[in-house]
Amino acid sequence: MSKVVTFNRTGAPDVLEITHMTVAAPASHEVQIRVKAIGINRAEVMYRTGQYVIEPQFPARLGYEAAGIVEAVGTDVTDFAPGDRVSVIPSFMFSEYGMYAERVNAPVHAVVKHPENLSFEEAAASWMMFVTAYGALIEYGNLQAGQYVAIGAASSSVGIAAMQIANMVGAYPIALSRTRSKNALLMNAGASAVIATTEQDVTEELNKLTHGAGVNIVFDPVGGPDVAKLASGMAKDGVYFQYGALDERNLSIPVMDILGKHLLFRGYELFEITTNPEKMARAKAFVYDGLRSGKLKPVIDKVFSFDDIVQAHRYMESNNQTGKIIVTL
């Protein structure tokens, strides 16, 4: 038997329940993991509240990220063995698998060995945020040394990951935050500069920081009408990646900036990387090397126990975190 988090209706964090379920032996191409730590993600809050890309099927399970020890493997699994320390990368839907449990089965394509220098908490905090940022900045954006990247919601776990990746390749990460209150924190997290978007002229600051050249990439989960200010501060052939919708209003983009600078605006999501075997392999190698070398290091904001999963979700909804929220078993 395994403790498992489920919910039977959408709503506030209180709908989450801890129950006991029997865990089947891993099927073909599955790995069974004794979970030591779980990473909490915004997608799980959206799924719990009925605002995700799929509707929950009750009783519903959830959870994209976990780290632990392999207990068993299914047939045709050759890359993992009992005793391996592994992490799970989001590359499945909640209707298929859920990582909020003491013991889980995970699809082998979503499992990765993590470096020995990581704790289970750090491992559970790493893969979603670093692979998400890697996909936009490196796989699609081809970010190069000396270029500039503006990072929206920079104090989020993915924002911090993007800053570390930019620094890893020699680029300049410019953190975007609503106010100056997080300036010191963001500079310590790796920002080369911080712009307070409600207190400063965003376009003017971007042009000043880039010496008039503009930013090559914008990596933003916010969107909305204020994108116009970012567009005016982008470089020729610049690319804007929107990977969330914290502002659900439509983007506002100056047409002359698009035409005059040949700007590209595109939606981006993690599954573009994790459901493509070749891209996933490149992402795993890049992130693994960064974690092993210490150039990439997850920032953990707060740790909860498994029995406090409701409180962990409440904290996620407070939007007060800087970095990753972790639940341990």
Short mmCIF file of C-alpha atoms in Angstrom, two decimals:
data_model
loop_
_atom_site.label_atom_id
_atom_site.label_comp_id
_atom_site.label_asym_id
_atom_site.label_seq_id
_atom_site.Cartn_x
_atom_site.Cartn_y
_atom_site.Cartn_z
CA MET A 1 0.00 0.00 0.00
CA SER A 2 1.09 3.56 -0.66
CA LYS A 3 -0.08 6.93 0.56
CA VAL A 4 -1.49 8.83 -2.44
CA VAL A 5 -2.90 12.33 -2.87
CA THR A 6 -6.22 12.43 -4.74
CA PHE A 7 -9.16 14.79 -5.13
CA ASN A 8 -12.81 14.15 -6.00
CA ARG A 9 -13.91 17.63 -6.98
CA THR A 10 -12.20 20.77 -8.22
CA GLY A 11 -11.67 23.65 -5.85
CA ALA A 12 -9.46 25.07 -3.12
CA PRO A 13 -6.47 23.19 -1.65
CA ASP A 14 -8.78 21.56 0.89
CA VAL A 15 -10.14 19.22 -1.82
CA LEU A 16 -6.84 17.30 -1.69
CA GLU A 17 -6.99 14.09 0.33
CA ILE A 18 -4.39 11.53 1.37
CA THR A 19 -5.63 7.99 0.80
CA HIS A 20 -4.04 4.54 0.57
CA MET A 21 -3.82 2.61 -2.69
CA THR A 22 -2.20 -0.58 -3.86
CA VAL A 23 0.61 0.05 -6.34
CA ALA A 24 0.78 -2.44 -9.18
CA ALA A 25 4.06 -3.89 -10.37
CA PRO A 26 5.64 -1.71 -13.07
CA ALA A 27 4.38 -2.53 -16.55
CA SER A 28 6.49 -2.71 -19.66
CA HIS A 29 8.53 0.50 -20.09
CA GLU A 30 7.74 1.63 -16.53
CA VAL A 31 9.96 2.26 -13.52
CA GLN A 32 8.70 1.96 -9.93
CA ILE A 33 10.12 4.60 -7.60
CA ARG A 34 10.09 4.97 -3.83
CA VAL A 35 9.53 8.73 -3.65
CA LYS A 36 11.69 10.85 -1.36
CA ALA A 37 10.74 14.33 -2.53
CA ILE A 38 8.12 15.98 -4.75
CA GLY A 39 8.29 19.29 -6.62
CA ILE A 40 5.12 21.43 -6.61
CA ASN A 41 4.16 23.12 -9.88
CA ARG A 42 1.65 25.74 -10.98
CA ALA A 43 0.11 23.22 -13.41
CA GLU A 44 -1.00 21.08 -10.45
CA VAL A 45 -2.84 24.04 -8.93
CA MET A 46 -4.55 24.68 -12.27
CA TYR A 47 -5.53 21.01 -12.58
CA ARG A 48 -6.91 20.96 -9.05
CA THR A 49 -9.02 24.06 -9.75
CA GLY A 50 -10.30 22.86 -13.14
CA GLN A 51 -8.30 25.39 -15.17
CA TYR A 52 -5.81 23.05 -16.83
CA VAL A 53 -5.63 21.77 -20.41
CA ILE A 54 -7.42 18.53 -19.43
CA GLU A 55 -10.38 17.93 -17.14
CA PRO A 56 -9.83 15.81 -14.00
CA GLN A 57 -11.26 12.31 -13.98
CA PHE A 58 -12.26 11.54 -10.39
CA PRO A 59 -10.78 10.32 -8.19
CA ALA A 60 -7.98 12.36 -9.75
CA ARG A 61 -4.26 12.11 -9.07
CA LEU A 62 -1.69 14.78 -9.77
CA GLY A 63 2.01 15.55 -9.62
CA TYR A 64 4.62 16.03 -12.35
CA GLU A 65 7.94 15.95 -10.47
CA ALA A 66 9.50 13.53 -8.01
CA ALA A 67 12.85 12.17 -6.95
CA GLY A 68 13.57 8.89 -5.23
CA ILE A 69 15.03 5.40 -5.48
CA VAL A 70 14.16 2.78 -8.07
CA GLU A 71 12.49 -0.24 -6.47
CA ALA A 72 11.60 -2.25 -9.58
CA VAL A 73 11.55 -2.01 -13.36
CA GLY A 74 9.18 -3.35 -15.97
CA THR A 75 10.06 -5.50 -18.93
CA ASP A 76 12.17 -3.90 -21.65
CA VAL A 77 13.71 -1.43 -19.16
CA THR A 78 17.50 -1.68 -19.42
CA ASP A 79 18.80 1.75 -18.38
CA PHE A 80 17.65 1.58 -14.74
CA ALA A 81 17.97 -0.92 -11.91
CA PRO A 82 16.78 -1.15 -8.29
CA GLY A 83 18.80 1.21 -6.10
CA ASP A 84 19.32 3.92 -8.74
CA ARG A 85 18.71 7.49 -7.59
CA VAL A 86 16.39 9.07 -10.14
CA SER A 87 14.15 12.01 -10.90
CA VAL A 88 10.96 12.31 -12.95
CA ILE A 89 10.64 14.92 -15.72
CA PRO A 90 7.12 16.11 -16.69
CA SER A 91 6.34 14.31 -19.96
CA PHE A 92 2.92 12.74 -19.36
CA MET A 93 -0.57 13.86 -18.44
CA PHE A 94 -2.16 13.64 -14.99
CA SER A 95 -4.73 11.26 -16.47
CA GLU A 96 -1.84 8.82 -17.03
CA TYR A 97 0.45 9.20 -14.01
CA GLY A 98 0.63 11.18 -10.77
CA MET A 99 3.73 11.67 -8.63
CA TYR A 100 2.06 12.74 -5.37
CA ALA A 101 2.55 9.40 -3.61
CA GLU A 102 4.95 7.34 -1.50
CA ARG A 103 5.49 4.86 -4.31
CA VAL A 104 4.82 5.53 -8.00
CA ASN A 105 5.17 3.96 -11.42
CA ALA A 106 6.57 6.33 -14.03
CA PRO A 107 7.11 5.95 -17.78
CA VAL A 108 10.75 5.17 -18.48
CA HIS A 109 11.11 8.06 -20.95
CA ALA A 110 10.34 10.49 -18.10
CA VAL A 111 12.94 9.08 -15.70
CA VAL A 112 16.51 10.35 -15.45
CA LYS A 113 19.42 9.58 -13.13
CA HIS A 114 20.51 12.66 -11.25
CA PRO A 115 24.03 13.60 -10.18
CA GLU A 116 25.24 12.31 -6.83
CA ASN A 117 25.94 15.86 -5.64
CA LEU A 118 22.18 16.57 -5.45
CA SER A 119 19.97 15.82 -2.46
CA PHE A 120 16.56 14.33 -3.21
CA GLU A 121 15.00 17.72 -2.45
CA GLU A 122 17.31 19.43 -4.96
CA ALA A 123 16.70 16.72 -7.55
CA ALA A 124 12.92 17.11 -7.23
CA ALA A 125 13.35 20.86 -7.67
CA SER A 126 15.51 20.73 -10.79
CA TRP A 127 14.19 19.12 -13.91
CA MET A 128 10.93 20.89 -14.70
CA MET A 129 12.36 24.36 -14.30
CA PHE A 130 15.70 23.77 -15.99
CA VAL A 131 14.27 21.79 -18.92
CA THR A 132 11.54 24.41 -19.42
CA ALA A 133 14.08 27.22 -19.57
CA TYR A 134 16.52 25.17 -21.64
CA GLY A 135 13.91 24.49 -24.33
CA ALA A 136 13.18 28.13 -25.04
CA LEU A 137 16.62 29.64 -24.49
CA ILE A 138 18.87 26.94 -25.95
CA GLU A 139 16.92 24.44 -28.08
CA TYR A 140 14.79 27.04 -29.89
CA GLY A 141 16.34 30.41 -28.99
CA ASN A 142 19.98 29.41 -29.58
CA LEU A 143 21.06 31.90 -26.92
CA GLN A 144 24.71 32.84 -27.36
CA ALA A 145 27.43 34.37 -25.21
CA GLY A 146 27.15 38.15 -25.15
CA GLN A 147 23.44 38.22 -26.00
CA TYR A 148 20.67 39.60 -23.76
CA VAL A 149 17.58 37.83 -22.47
CA ALA A 150 14.71 39.50 -20.58
CA ILE A 151 13.04 37.14 -18.11
CA GLY A 152 9.48 37.73 -16.92
CA ALA A 153 8.36 36.64 -13.43
CA ALA A 154 12.06 36.25 -12.72
CA SER A 155 11.66 35.21 -9.08
CA SER A 156 9.74 32.06 -10.07
CA SER A 157 11.57 28.74 -10.18
CA VAL A 158 11.64 28.79 -13.99
CA GLY A 159 12.76 32.42 -14.00
CA ILE A 160 15.67 31.62 -11.72
CA ALA A 161 16.53 28.60 -13.89
CA ALA A 162 16.56 30.82 -16.97
CA MET A 163 18.96 33.25 -15.31
CA GLN A 164 21.33 30.42 -14.39
CA ILE A 165 21.24 28.98 -17.92
CA ALA A 166 21.90 32.41 -19.41
CA ASN A 167 24.92 32.83 -17.15
CA MET A 168 26.07 29.29 -17.97
CA VAL A 169 26.37 30.16 -21.68
CA GLY A 170 27.78 33.64 -21.11
CA ALA A 171 24.63 35.66 -21.88
CA TYR A 172 23.19 38.54 -19.84
CA PRO A 173 19.91 37.84 -18.00
CA ILE A 174 17.75 40.88 -17.30
CA ALA A 175 15.19 40.08 -14.59
CA LEU A 176 11.70 41.59 -14.81
CA SER A 177 9.85 42.04 -11.53
CA ARG A 178 6.82 44.15 -10.67
CA THR A 179 8.56 46.21 -7.97
CA ARG A 180 12.06 46.87 -6.66
CA SER A 181 11.38 44.82 -3.52
CA LYS A 182 13.13 41.72 -4.95
CA ASN A 183 16.09 43.50 -6.56
CA ALA A 184 18.73 42.23 -4.14
CA LEU A 185 17.32 38.71 -4.18
CA LEU A 186 17.30 38.60 -7.99
CA MET A 187 20.80 39.98 -8.29
CA ASN A 188 22.00 37.32 -5.86
CA ALA A 189 20.14 34.71 -7.96
CA GLY A 190 22.16 35.63 -11.04
CA ALA A 191 20.49 38.60 -12.73
CA SER A 192 22.83 41.00 -14.50
CA ALA A 193 20.20 43.71 -13.95
CA VAL A 194 16.62 44.05 -12.67
CA ILE A 195 13.78 46.15 -14.09
CA ALA A 196 10.78 46.97 -11.89
CA THR A 197 8.03 46.87 -14.51
CA THR A 198 5.48 48.96 -12.58
CA GLU A 199 8.03 51.53 -11.42
CA GLN A 200 10.33 52.03 -14.40
CA ASP A 201 10.03 52.65 -18.13
CA VAL A 202 10.64 49.11 -19.39
CA THR A 203 11.55 50.03 -22.96
CA GLU A 204 13.92 52.76 -21.87
CA GLU A 205 15.64 50.48 -19.37
CA LEU A 206 16.02 47.63 -21.86
CA ASN A 207 17.60 49.94 -24.41
CA LYS A 208 19.88 51.44 -21.78
CA LEU A 209 21.05 48.06 -20.46
CA THR A 210 21.71 46.72 -23.98
CA HIS A 211 23.40 49.94 -25.16
CA GLY A 212 20.64 50.47 -27.68
CA ALA A 213 20.90 47.03 -29.28
CA GLY A 214 17.80 45.57 -27.59
CA VAL A 215 17.26 42.13 -26.03
CA ASN A 216 17.65 39.09 -28.26
CA ILE A 217 15.17 36.89 -26.37
CA VAL A 218 12.21 37.57 -24.10
CA PHE A 219 11.17 34.59 -21.95
CA ASP A 220 7.87 35.48 -20.35
CA PRO A 221 4.99 33.69 -18.56
CA VAL A 222 3.00 36.90 -18.10
CA GLY A 223 1.99 38.40 -21.45
CA GLY A 224 -0.85 40.92 -21.70
CA PRO A 225 -0.85 44.51 -22.98
CA ASP A 226 2.53 45.34 -21.41
CA VAL A 227 4.24 43.11 -23.99
CA ALA A 228 4.25 46.23 -26.19
CA LYS A 229 6.92 47.73 -23.91
CA LEU A 230 9.05 44.61 -24.22
CA ALA A 231 8.65 44.49 -28.00
CA SER A 232 9.93 48.04 -28.29
CA GLY A 233 13.04 47.00 -26.37
CA MET A 234 13.82 43.91 -28.48
CA ALA A 235 16.70 43.53 -30.91
CA LYS A 236 16.41 42.93 -34.64
CA ASP A 237 15.40 39.28 -35.27
CA GLY A 238 14.50 39.00 -31.58
CA VAL A 239 12.29 36.17 -30.34
CA TYR A 240 9.59 36.42 -27.70
CA PHE A 241 8.59 33.17 -25.96
CA GLN A 242 5.34 33.14 -24.00
CA TYR A 243 5.19 30.05 -21.78
CA GLY A 244 2.31 30.97 -19.48
CA ALA A 245 -0.71 33.23 -19.15
CA LEU A 246 -0.43 34.97 -15.79
CA ASP A 247 -2.10 37.91 -17.54
CA GLU A 248 -4.92 36.36 -19.55
CA ARG A 249 -5.53 39.47 -21.64
CA ASN A 250 -4.41 39.51 -25.26
CA LEU A 251 -0.89 40.55 -26.15
CA SER A 252 -0.36 44.08 -27.40
CA ILE A 253 2.39 44.19 -30.03
CA PRO A 254 3.37 47.33 -32.01
CA VAL A 255 3.11 46.39 -35.67
CA MET A 256 6.03 48.61 -36.71
CA ASP A 257 8.32 46.84 -34.23
CA ILE A 258 7.34 43.48 -35.74
CA LEU A 259 7.90 44.68 -39.29
CA GLY A 260 10.92 46.86 -38.72
CA LYS A 261 12.83 44.39 -36.54
CA HIS A 262 11.50 41.09 -37.95
CA LEU A 263 10.39 39.97 -34.51
CA LEU A 264 9.07 36.47 -33.83
CA PHE A 265 6.40 35.83 -31.20
CA ARG A 266 5.57 32.23 -30.30
CA GLY A 267 3.90 30.19 -27.63
CA TYR A 268 6.10 27.65 -25.91
CA GLU A 269 5.50 24.77 -23.51
CA LEU A 270 7.65 22.18 -21.78
CA PHE A 271 5.99 19.27 -23.61
CA GLU A 272 7.56 20.45 -26.87
CA ILE A 273 10.81 19.14 -25.41
CA THR A 274 9.75 16.25 -23.19
CA THR A 275 7.61 14.48 -25.81
CA ASN A 276 10.34 14.56 -28.47
CA PRO A 277 13.00 11.88 -27.82
CA GLU A 278 15.87 13.73 -29.53
CA LYS A 279 15.12 17.07 -27.88
CA MET A 280 14.58 15.35 -24.53
CA ALA A 281 17.98 13.64 -24.80
CA ARG A 282 19.70 16.96 -25.48
CA ALA A 283 17.86 18.60 -22.58
CA LYS A 284 18.79 15.80 -20.17
CA ALA A 285 22.47 16.03 -21.16
CA PHE A 286 22.59 19.84 -20.87
CA VAL A 287 20.84 19.97 -17.50
CA TYR A 288 22.72 16.98 -16.08
CA ASP A 289 26.08 18.57 -16.97
CA GLY A 290 24.99 21.88 -15.45
CA LEU A 291 23.81 20.25 -12.23
CA ARG A 292 26.93 18.08 -11.91
CA SER A 293 29.25 21.06 -12.45
CA GLY A 294 27.31 23.27 -10.04
CA LYS A 295 26.63 25.89 -12.73
CA LEU A 296 22.97 25.01 -12.37
CA LYS A 297 21.66 24.79 -8.82
CA PRO A 298 17.99 24.76 -7.85
CA VAL A 299 16.74 27.37 -5.42
CA ILE A 300 14.34 25.89 -2.88
CA ASP A 301 12.00 28.33 -1.19
CA LYS A 302 10.21 26.14 1.34
CA VAL A 303 9.88 22.45 2.26
CA PHE A 304 6.67 20.80 3.49
CA SER A 305 5.98 17.28 4.72
CA PHE A 306 3.74 14.99 2.66
CA ASP A 307 0.98 15.21 5.26
CA ASP A 308 0.97 19.00 4.75
CA ILE A 309 0.22 18.86 1.02
CA VAL A 310 -2.79 21.17 1.48
CA GLN A 311 -0.58 23.80 3.11
CA ALA A 312 1.95 23.42 0.30
CA HIS A 313 -0.74 24.21 -2.27
CA ARG A 314 -1.97 27.16 -0.23
CA TYR A 315 1.56 28.51 -0.17
CA MET A 316 1.88 28.09 -3.94
CA GLU A 317 -1.32 30.09 -4.39
CA SER A 318 0.01 32.89 -2.17
CA ASN A 319 2.62 33.71 -4.85
CA ASN A 320 5.12 34.59 -2.13
CA GLN A 321 7.71 32.00 -3.05
CA THR A 322 11.07 32.64 -4.65
CA GLY A 323 12.22 29.37 -6.15
CA LYS A 324 10.77 25.90 -5.71
CA ILE A 325 8.28 24.48 -3.23
CA ILE A 326 9.19 20.93 -2.18
CA VAL A 327 7.28 18.20 -0.32
CA THR A 328 9.25 15.42 1.37
CA LEU A 329 8.37 11.87 2.38
#
